[in-house]
XYZ file of C-alpha atoms in Angstrom:
295
model
C -151.406 148.252 -53.440
C -147.946 149.802 -53.512
C -145.784 149.585 -56.621
C -143.255 147.383 -54.797
C -145.965 144.994 -53.622
C -147.439 144.909 -57.117
C -144.034 144.034 -58.534
C -143.475 141.294 -55.974
C -146.931 139.818 -56.537
C -146.525 139.838 -60.303
C -143.124 138.187 -60.094
C -144.352 135.542 -57.652
C -147.189 134.643 -59.996
C -144.872 134.538 -62.997
C -146.762 137.375 -64.667
C -145.702 140.536 -66.442
C -147.269 143.692 -65.032
C -147.800 147.177 -66.345
C -146.917 150.473 -64.726
C -149.215 153.460 -65.020
C -147.110 155.264 -67.628
C -147.640 156.532 -71.167
C -146.372 153.176 -72.434
C -147.105 149.720 -71.081
C -145.906 146.178 -71.636
C -148.568 145.864 -74.335
C -146.316 148.150 -76.389
C -143.449 145.649 -76.059
C -144.822 142.137 -75.737
C -146.235 139.972 -78.517
C -149.571 138.301 -77.782
C -149.207 134.592 -77.172
C -145.430 134.771 -76.766
C -143.725 133.743 -73.523
C -140.225 132.826 -72.448
C -138.747 129.813 -74.238
C -135.618 127.900 -73.318
C -132.927 128.644 -75.915
C -129.893 126.925 -74.356
C -129.166 124.890 -71.219
C -126.570 122.760 -69.478
C -124.269 125.544 -68.309
C -123.169 126.744 -64.860
C -123.671 130.538 -64.940
C -124.535 132.166 -68.257
C -123.636 135.805 -68.883
C -122.198 138.211 -71.456
C -124.927 138.208 -74.097
C -124.122 139.933 -77.395
C -125.296 139.738 -81.004
C -123.873 140.017 -84.512
C -125.420 141.644 -87.583
C -127.072 138.398 -88.680
C -128.794 138.026 -85.311
C -126.694 135.145 -83.948
C -126.497 135.323 -80.158
C -123.199 134.845 -78.327
C -122.743 134.289 -74.600
C -120.350 132.995 -71.962
C -120.437 130.621 -69.015
C -118.542 132.511 -66.341
C -118.158 129.678 -63.851
C -117.906 126.532 -65.936
C -117.452 127.464 -69.570
C -114.573 127.050 -71.984
C -115.061 130.193 -74.032
C -117.664 131.973 -76.141
C -120.824 130.118 -77.147
C -123.168 130.758 -80.067
C -126.893 130.224 -80.623
C -127.355 129.969 -84.384
C -129.955 132.381 -85.750
C -131.188 129.842 -88.330
C -131.116 126.493 -86.539
C -131.258 127.541 -82.889
C -128.397 125.133 -82.182
C -125.819 125.982 -79.522
C -122.105 125.508 -80.189
C -118.724 126.586 -78.832
C -117.667 129.445 -81.107
C -114.261 130.212 -79.539
C -112.376 127.902 -77.174
C -109.770 128.463 -74.442
C -111.338 131.674 -73.126
C -112.806 130.830 -69.700
C -113.935 133.427 -67.174
C -115.426 136.076 -69.479
C -118.273 138.209 -68.123
C -119.022 141.239 -70.338
C -118.933 140.694 -74.103
C -119.739 142.676 -77.246
C -118.860 142.667 -80.927
C -117.156 145.894 -81.957
C -117.387 147.847 -85.219
C -114.279 145.998 -86.474
C -115.971 142.601 -86.115
C -113.888 141.503 -83.127
C -115.244 140.383 -79.764
C -114.453 142.736 -76.897
C -114.514 141.063 -73.515
C -114.168 141.589 -69.799
C -111.833 138.695 -69.051
C -112.789 138.733 -65.402
C -110.659 135.708 -64.597
C -107.549 137.381 -66.019
C -108.472 140.882 -64.774
C -108.082 142.393 -68.221
C -109.965 143.762 -71.214
C -109.255 141.869 -74.416
C -110.179 141.960 -78.091
C -110.635 138.614 -79.848
C -110.611 138.117 -83.602
C -113.129 135.724 -85.220
C -110.303 133.182 -85.506
C -109.280 133.483 -81.853
C -106.293 135.859 -81.814
C -106.287 137.817 -78.546
C -105.114 141.393 -78.002
C -104.837 142.755 -74.463
C -106.210 146.300 -74.188
C -106.146 146.857 -70.410
C -104.725 144.836 -67.537
C -105.014 144.610 -63.753
C -108.635 145.742 -63.809
C -111.475 144.073 -61.916
C -113.778 144.431 -64.893
C -117.430 143.429 -64.889
C -119.194 144.540 -68.069
C -118.487 146.662 -71.138
C -119.970 148.425 -74.136
C -118.296 149.396 -77.417
C -119.524 152.383 -79.411
C -119.569 152.634 -83.186
C -116.759 155.190 -82.887
C -114.596 152.584 -81.176
C -114.690 153.801 -77.575
C -114.816 150.993 -75.002
C -116.430 151.726 -71.643
C -116.269 149.183 -68.837
C -117.373 148.950 -65.227
C -115.089 148.031 -62.343
C -117.530 147.205 -59.570
C -115.227 146.939 -56.497
C -113.566 150.323 -57.144
C -116.788 152.164 -58.085
C -115.133 153.164 -61.352
C -116.090 153.425 -64.994
C -113.184 153.349 -67.433
C -112.866 154.291 -71.079
C -110.429 152.877 -73.627
C -110.017 155.283 -76.532
C -109.601 154.241 -80.177
C -105.848 154.887 -79.810
C -105.819 152.370 -76.901
C -105.410 154.798 -74.025
C -107.186 153.788 -70.802
C -108.424 156.336 -68.301
C -110.958 156.636 -65.485
C -114.126 158.241 -66.840
C -116.084 158.309 -63.564
C -115.401 157.334 -59.970
C -117.535 157.177 -56.850
C -120.947 158.132 -58.198
C -122.293 154.582 -58.496
C -122.193 152.283 -55.466
C -121.689 149.079 -57.465
C -121.426 149.906 -61.182
C -122.463 146.836 -63.136
C -124.363 146.596 -66.431
C -123.456 149.170 -69.064
C -124.944 150.290 -72.372
C -125.418 153.394 -74.521
C -128.458 155.220 -75.833
C -129.629 154.525 -79.381
C -127.896 157.706 -80.617
C -124.777 156.718 -78.625
C -124.585 160.136 -76.978
C -125.457 158.881 -73.497
C -123.733 156.239 -71.372
C -125.991 154.201 -69.092
C -124.847 152.176 -66.049
C -126.936 150.162 -63.598
C -126.165 150.155 -59.876
C -126.178 146.640 -58.434
C -125.987 148.112 -54.936
C -128.743 150.714 -55.183
C -131.954 151.633 -56.955
C -130.793 153.913 -59.768
C -129.621 153.574 -63.328
C -127.093 156.336 -63.966
C -126.443 158.323 -67.138
C -123.654 160.541 -68.484
C -123.281 162.586 -71.634
C -120.532 161.239 -73.896
C -118.260 163.993 -75.164
C -116.391 164.042 -78.485
C -113.169 162.878 -76.810
C -114.948 160.025 -75.011
C -115.013 161.735 -71.623
C -118.188 161.746 -69.532
C -120.074 164.699 -68.049
C -123.306 165.269 -66.157
C -123.573 162.175 -63.961
C -127.220 161.719 -63.021
C -129.321 159.004 -61.309
C -131.692 159.155 -64.269
C -133.875 156.062 -63.819
C -135.280 154.572 -60.634
C -135.575 150.802 -60.553
C -138.464 149.124 -58.787
C -137.313 147.466 -55.558
C -138.242 144.066 -54.149
C -140.461 144.395 -51.099
C -138.430 145.264 -48.015
C -135.144 145.780 -49.866
C -133.085 148.859 -50.710
C -131.176 147.352 -53.639
C -132.675 146.454 -57.023
C -129.662 144.343 -58.092
C -129.411 146.189 -61.409
C -127.255 144.108 -63.719
C -126.988 143.659 -67.494
C -128.652 146.169 -69.795
C -129.358 146.927 -73.439
C -131.229 149.375 -75.662
C -133.874 149.058 -78.366
C -134.016 151.127 -81.550
C -136.611 153.465 -80.028
C -134.241 154.476 -77.257
C -135.777 152.421 -74.465
C -133.583 150.768 -71.860
C -133.877 147.168 -70.675
C -132.216 146.387 -67.321
C -132.040 143.009 -65.585
C -132.904 143.212 -61.890
C -134.046 141.004 -59.035
C -137.676 141.558 -60.086
C -137.104 140.865 -63.795
C -136.287 142.926 -66.873
C -137.236 146.522 -66.092
C -137.989 148.710 -69.124
C -137.529 152.482 -69.128
C -138.575 154.977 -71.783
C -136.078 157.597 -73.063
C -137.280 160.087 -70.432
C -136.304 157.659 -67.658
C -139.799 156.572 -66.659
C -140.460 152.934 -65.827
C -142.791 151.417 -68.424
C -143.050 147.924 -66.961
C -141.281 144.797 -65.827
C -141.095 141.547 -67.759
C -141.145 138.777 -65.167
C -138.191 136.414 -64.955
C -138.472 133.159 -66.914
C -137.848 131.180 -63.715
C -139.662 132.550 -60.638
C -137.116 132.880 -57.854
C -134.235 132.674 -60.320
C -131.918 135.375 -61.618
C -131.505 137.330 -64.833
C -128.066 138.904 -65.242
C -127.662 139.778 -68.926
C -130.034 140.826 -71.712
C -129.767 141.380 -75.468
C -131.835 141.420 -78.650
C -131.114 138.868 -81.379
C -132.766 136.814 -84.087
C -132.951 137.523 -87.812
C -135.046 140.657 -87.253
C -133.355 141.532 -83.933
C -136.764 141.395 -82.240
C -136.074 138.412 -79.979
C -135.116 139.311 -76.425
C -132.629 136.912 -74.812
C -131.736 136.738 -71.121
C -129.059 134.851 -69.206
C -130.679 133.093 -66.263
C -128.506 130.770 -64.201
C -127.619 127.667 -66.192
C -129.870 128.594 -69.129
C -130.568 131.146 -71.843
C -134.207 132.101 -72.478
C -135.799 134.062 -75.306
C -139.088 135.694 -76.236
C -140.349 137.731 -79.188
C -140.907 141.482 -78.751
C -142.423 144.129 -81.015
C -139.377 146.386 -81.449
C -135.833 145.517 -82.593
C -132.769 146.107 -80.473
C -130.055 148.669 -81.154
C -126.904 146.544 -81.175
C -125.543 144.302 -83.917
C -127.144 146.024 -86.894
Protein backbone atom coordinates (compact mmCIF):
# COMPACT_ATOMS: atom_id res chain seq x y z
CA UNK A 1 0.00 0.00 0.00
CA UNK A 2 1.39 3.39 -0.98
CA UNK A 3 1.87 6.12 1.61
CA UNK A 4 -0.81 8.27 -0.05
CA UNK A 5 -3.31 5.41 -0.04
CA UNK A 6 -2.47 4.64 3.57
CA UNK A 7 -3.09 8.27 4.49
CA UNK A 8 -6.40 8.35 2.64
CA UNK A 9 -7.56 5.09 4.21
CA UNK A 10 -6.62 6.22 7.70
CA UNK A 11 -8.40 9.53 7.27
CA UNK A 12 -11.52 7.88 5.85
CA UNK A 13 -11.70 5.57 8.84
CA UNK A 14 -11.14 8.42 11.27
CA UNK A 15 -7.91 6.86 12.50
CA UNK A 16 -4.45 8.20 13.19
CA UNK A 17 -1.69 6.36 11.36
CA UNK A 18 2.03 6.05 11.83
CA UNK A 19 4.79 6.56 9.30
CA UNK A 20 7.84 4.33 9.26
CA UNK A 21 10.15 6.88 10.89
CA UNK A 22 12.28 7.03 14.03
CA UNK A 23 9.30 8.56 15.83
CA UNK A 24 5.65 7.62 15.55
CA UNK A 25 2.31 8.94 16.74
CA UNK A 26 2.78 6.86 19.89
CA UNK A 27 5.42 9.44 20.84
CA UNK A 28 2.81 12.22 20.60
CA UNK A 29 -0.62 10.85 21.44
CA UNK A 30 -1.97 10.03 24.89
CA UNK A 31 -3.65 6.63 25.25
CA UNK A 32 -7.40 6.91 25.54
CA UNK A 33 -7.47 10.54 24.39
CA UNK A 34 -9.34 11.59 21.24
CA UNK A 35 -10.62 14.83 19.79
CA UNK A 36 -13.15 16.66 21.96
CA UNK A 37 -15.35 19.58 20.97
CA UNK A 38 -14.08 22.71 22.74
CA UNK A 39 -16.25 25.40 21.11
CA UNK A 40 -19.02 25.53 18.51
CA UNK A 41 -21.62 27.77 16.90
CA UNK A 42 -19.30 29.77 14.65
CA UNK A 43 -19.04 30.16 10.87
CA UNK A 44 -15.33 29.64 10.08
CA UNK A 45 -12.89 29.42 12.99
CA UNK A 46 -9.25 30.38 12.50
CA UNK A 47 -6.33 32.26 14.06
CA UNK A 48 -5.58 30.09 17.09
CA UNK A 49 -3.12 31.50 19.63
CA UNK A 50 -2.37 31.05 23.33
CA UNK A 51 -1.28 33.12 26.31
CA UNK A 52 1.12 32.18 29.12
CA UNK A 53 -1.69 30.81 31.29
CA UNK A 54 -2.82 28.48 28.51
CA UNK A 55 -6.03 30.31 27.54
CA UNK A 56 -6.80 29.76 23.86
CA UNK A 57 -7.85 32.65 21.62
CA UNK A 58 -9.33 32.38 18.13
CA UNK A 59 -11.33 34.23 15.50
CA UNK A 60 -14.35 33.60 13.31
CA UNK A 61 -13.26 34.92 9.94
CA UNK A 62 -16.64 34.85 8.22
CA UNK A 63 -19.17 35.54 10.94
CA UNK A 64 -17.38 36.68 14.07
CA UNK A 65 -17.29 39.97 15.91
CA UNK A 66 -13.72 39.85 17.16
CA UNK A 67 -11.38 37.69 19.21
CA UNK A 68 -12.80 34.80 21.23
CA UNK A 69 -11.37 33.06 24.29
CA UNK A 70 -11.61 29.52 25.66
CA UNK A 71 -10.90 29.80 29.38
CA UNK A 72 -8.13 27.49 30.57
CA UNK A 73 -9.90 26.81 33.89
CA UNK A 74 -13.59 26.57 33.02
CA UNK A 75 -13.48 25.71 29.32
CA UNK A 76 -16.09 28.41 28.71
CA UNK A 77 -16.03 30.41 25.48
CA UNK A 78 -16.46 34.19 25.52
CA UNK A 79 -15.88 37.23 23.32
CA UNK A 80 -12.59 38.68 24.56
CA UNK A 81 -12.36 41.70 22.23
CA UNK A 82 -15.26 43.12 20.21
CA UNK A 83 -15.49 45.14 16.98
CA UNK A 84 -12.65 43.31 15.22
CA UNK A 85 -14.27 41.22 12.46
CA UNK A 86 -12.34 39.59 9.62
CA UNK A 87 -9.15 38.55 11.43
CA UNK A 88 -7.31 35.46 10.15
CA UNK A 89 -3.80 35.12 11.63
CA UNK A 90 -3.40 35.95 15.33
CA UNK A 91 -0.67 35.74 17.96
CA UNK A 92 0.21 37.32 21.29
CA UNK A 93 3.52 39.15 21.13
CA UNK A 94 6.23 39.53 23.78
CA UNK A 95 4.64 42.85 24.85
CA UNK A 96 1.33 41.16 25.68
CA UNK A 97 -0.56 42.63 22.73
CA UNK A 98 -2.43 40.67 20.07
CA UNK A 99 -0.89 40.86 16.61
CA UNK A 100 -3.35 40.16 13.83
CA UNK A 101 -3.78 39.78 10.11
CA UNK A 102 -6.85 41.96 9.68
CA UNK A 103 -7.69 40.31 6.39
CA UNK A 104 -10.90 42.28 5.98
CA UNK A 105 -9.04 45.59 6.32
CA UNK A 106 -5.93 44.40 4.43
CA UNK A 107 -3.62 45.43 7.25
CA UNK A 108 -1.48 44.15 10.11
CA UNK A 109 -2.54 45.49 13.49
CA UNK A 110 -1.51 45.29 17.13
CA UNK A 111 -4.29 45.22 19.72
CA UNK A 112 -3.84 45.98 23.40
CA UNK A 113 -5.66 43.85 26.02
CA UNK A 114 -8.15 46.71 26.39
CA UNK A 115 -8.81 47.00 22.66
CA UNK A 116 -6.63 49.90 21.45
CA UNK A 117 -5.55 49.25 17.86
CA UNK A 118 -2.27 50.25 16.22
CA UNK A 119 -1.84 49.82 12.47
CA UNK A 120 1.57 48.38 11.58
CA UNK A 121 1.17 47.70 7.84
CA UNK A 122 -1.55 48.56 5.35
CA UNK A 123 -2.70 47.55 1.87
CA UNK A 124 -1.46 44.00 2.33
CA UNK A 125 -3.44 40.86 1.49
CA UNK A 126 -2.26 39.18 4.67
CA UNK A 127 -3.10 35.60 5.61
CA UNK A 128 -1.16 34.48 8.68
CA UNK A 129 1.63 35.74 10.93
CA UNK A 130 4.13 34.85 13.61
CA UNK A 131 5.83 37.11 16.16
CA UNK A 132 9.26 36.26 17.54
CA UNK A 133 10.44 36.94 21.07
CA UNK A 134 12.74 39.61 19.61
CA UNK A 135 9.71 41.43 18.22
CA UNK A 136 9.99 40.63 14.52
CA UNK A 137 6.64 40.04 12.81
CA UNK A 138 6.58 37.80 9.74
CA UNK A 139 3.41 37.44 7.69
CA UNK A 140 2.33 35.66 4.53
CA UNK A 141 0.64 37.35 1.59
CA UNK A 142 -0.76 34.43 -0.37
CA UNK A 143 -1.87 36.10 -3.66
CA UNK A 144 1.50 37.81 -4.21
CA UNK A 145 3.64 34.81 -3.17
CA UNK A 146 5.36 37.06 -0.63
CA UNK A 147 6.55 36.82 2.94
CA UNK A 148 6.98 40.15 4.72
CA UNK A 149 8.78 41.15 7.88
CA UNK A 150 7.96 44.05 10.19
CA UNK A 151 10.99 44.99 12.27
CA UNK A 152 10.88 46.12 15.91
CA UNK A 153 11.27 49.72 14.68
CA UNK A 154 8.11 49.22 12.55
CA UNK A 155 9.73 49.03 9.13
CA UNK A 156 8.01 46.68 6.67
CA UNK A 157 9.91 44.95 3.89
CA UNK A 158 9.59 41.91 1.62
CA UNK A 159 11.60 39.05 3.11
CA UNK A 160 10.92 36.49 0.36
CA UNK A 161 9.06 36.48 -2.94
CA UNK A 162 8.21 33.78 -5.45
CA UNK A 163 9.60 30.69 -3.77
CA UNK A 164 6.29 29.46 -2.34
CA UNK A 165 3.31 29.00 -4.65
CA UNK A 166 0.69 29.92 -2.05
CA UNK A 167 2.40 30.89 1.22
CA UNK A 168 -0.05 30.29 4.05
CA UNK A 169 0.61 29.06 7.60
CA UNK A 170 3.72 30.43 9.28
CA UNK A 171 5.69 29.60 12.42
CA UNK A 172 9.24 29.52 13.77
CA UNK A 173 11.45 26.77 15.13
CA UNK A 174 11.71 26.31 18.90
CA UNK A 175 15.03 28.22 18.94
CA UNK A 176 13.46 30.90 16.70
CA UNK A 177 16.35 30.73 14.25
CA UNK A 178 14.30 29.22 11.42
CA UNK A 179 11.15 30.53 9.74
CA UNK A 180 8.70 27.89 8.52
CA UNK A 181 5.94 28.45 5.92
CA UNK A 182 3.46 25.95 4.50
CA UNK A 183 2.49 25.99 0.82
CA UNK A 184 -1.27 25.73 0.34
CA UNK A 185 -0.72 25.23 -3.38
CA UNK A 186 1.96 22.54 -3.28
CA UNK A 187 3.42 19.72 -1.22
CA UNK A 188 6.28 21.38 0.66
CA UNK A 189 6.79 23.22 3.90
CA UNK A 190 9.53 25.79 3.33
CA UNK A 191 12.22 27.02 5.72
CA UNK A 192 14.59 29.99 5.91
CA UNK A 193 17.34 30.95 8.31
CA UNK A 194 16.50 34.10 10.27
CA UNK A 195 19.39 36.54 10.35
CA UNK A 196 20.20 39.02 13.13
CA UNK A 197 18.53 41.87 11.22
CA UNK A 198 15.39 39.81 10.57
CA UNK A 199 16.20 39.07 6.94
CA UNK A 200 15.81 35.55 5.56
CA UNK A 201 18.37 33.37 3.77
CA UNK A 202 18.58 29.83 2.44
CA UNK A 203 15.05 29.18 1.19
CA UNK A 204 14.51 25.42 1.10
CA UNK A 205 11.53 23.06 0.56
CA UNK A 206 12.51 21.31 3.78
CA UNK A 207 9.48 19.12 4.55
CA UNK A 208 7.30 17.14 2.17
CA UNK A 209 3.64 16.88 3.10
CA UNK A 210 1.69 13.72 2.39
CA UNK A 211 -0.76 14.24 -0.48
CA UNK A 212 -4.37 13.10 -0.78
CA UNK A 213 -4.73 10.33 -3.34
CA UNK A 214 -4.73 11.71 -6.87
CA UNK A 215 -3.89 15.29 -5.87
CA UNK A 216 -0.78 17.44 -6.23
CA UNK A 217 -1.58 19.89 -3.44
CA UNK A 218 -1.55 19.09 0.29
CA UNK A 219 -3.44 22.28 1.26
CA UNK A 220 -0.84 23.14 3.89
CA UNK A 221 -2.36 25.73 6.20
CA UNK A 222 -1.87 26.73 9.84
CA UNK A 223 1.20 25.51 11.71
CA UNK A 224 2.86 25.52 15.11
CA UNK A 225 5.86 24.08 16.96
CA UNK A 226 6.32 22.02 20.11
CA UNK A 227 9.12 22.47 22.64
CA UNK A 228 11.10 19.60 21.11
CA UNK A 229 11.30 21.38 17.77
CA UNK A 230 8.68 19.36 15.93
CA UNK A 231 6.35 21.02 13.46
CA UNK A 232 2.58 20.55 13.29
CA UNK A 233 0.93 21.54 9.99
CA UNK A 234 -2.78 21.41 9.16
CA UNK A 235 -3.47 19.85 5.76
CA UNK A 236 -6.28 18.20 3.83
CA UNK A 237 -5.34 14.83 5.38
CA UNK A 238 -5.11 16.12 8.96
CA UNK A 239 -2.38 17.50 11.21
CA UNK A 240 0.94 16.37 9.74
CA UNK A 241 3.84 16.19 12.21
CA UNK A 242 7.47 16.60 11.18
CA UNK A 243 10.59 16.06 13.28
CA UNK A 244 13.35 18.73 13.36
CA UNK A 245 15.15 17.01 10.46
CA UNK A 246 12.07 17.46 8.25
CA UNK A 247 10.90 13.85 8.24
CA UNK A 248 7.20 13.08 8.50
CA UNK A 249 6.47 11.32 11.78
CA UNK A 250 2.73 10.82 11.32
CA UNK A 251 -0.64 12.37 10.70
CA UNK A 252 -3.32 12.97 13.31
CA UNK A 253 -6.64 12.45 11.56
CA UNK A 254 -9.09 15.33 11.39
CA UNK A 255 -11.74 15.47 14.12
CA UNK A 256 -14.48 15.49 11.46
CA UNK A 257 -13.85 13.10 8.54
CA UNK A 258 -14.32 15.05 5.33
CA UNK A 259 -14.01 18.36 7.17
CA UNK A 260 -11.16 20.85 7.29
CA UNK A 261 -8.49 21.86 9.77
CA UNK A 262 -6.99 25.29 9.11
CA UNK A 263 -5.24 26.39 12.31
CA UNK A 264 -3.45 24.59 15.14
CA UNK A 265 -1.99 25.57 18.51
CA UNK A 266 -1.08 24.16 21.92
CA UNK A 267 -2.90 25.43 25.01
CA UNK A 268 -4.15 24.36 28.41
CA UNK A 269 -2.53 24.89 31.80
CA UNK A 270 0.44 22.69 30.88
CA UNK A 271 0.40 23.69 27.19
CA UNK A 272 -0.02 20.02 26.27
CA UNK A 273 -3.50 20.30 24.74
CA UNK A 274 -3.55 20.54 20.96
CA UNK A 275 -6.36 22.69 19.56
CA UNK A 276 -7.49 22.86 15.93
CA UNK A 277 -9.89 25.13 14.08
CA UNK A 278 -12.26 22.99 12.03
CA UNK A 279 -15.10 24.75 10.25
CA UNK A 280 -17.64 26.05 12.75
CA UNK A 281 -15.93 24.40 15.73
CA UNK A 282 -12.76 24.21 17.80
CA UNK A 283 -11.54 20.75 18.85
CA UNK A 284 -8.88 19.71 21.35
CA UNK A 285 -6.95 16.65 22.44
CA UNK A 286 -4.19 15.96 24.97
CA UNK A 287 -0.65 15.28 23.72
CA UNK A 288 2.53 14.20 25.49
CA UNK A 289 4.71 17.25 24.76
CA UNK A 290 4.02 20.96 25.39
CA UNK A 291 3.95 23.54 22.65
CA UNK A 292 6.50 26.31 22.13
CA UNK A 293 4.33 29.43 22.09
CA UNK A 294 2.79 31.32 24.99
CA UNK A 295 5.25 30.31 27.69
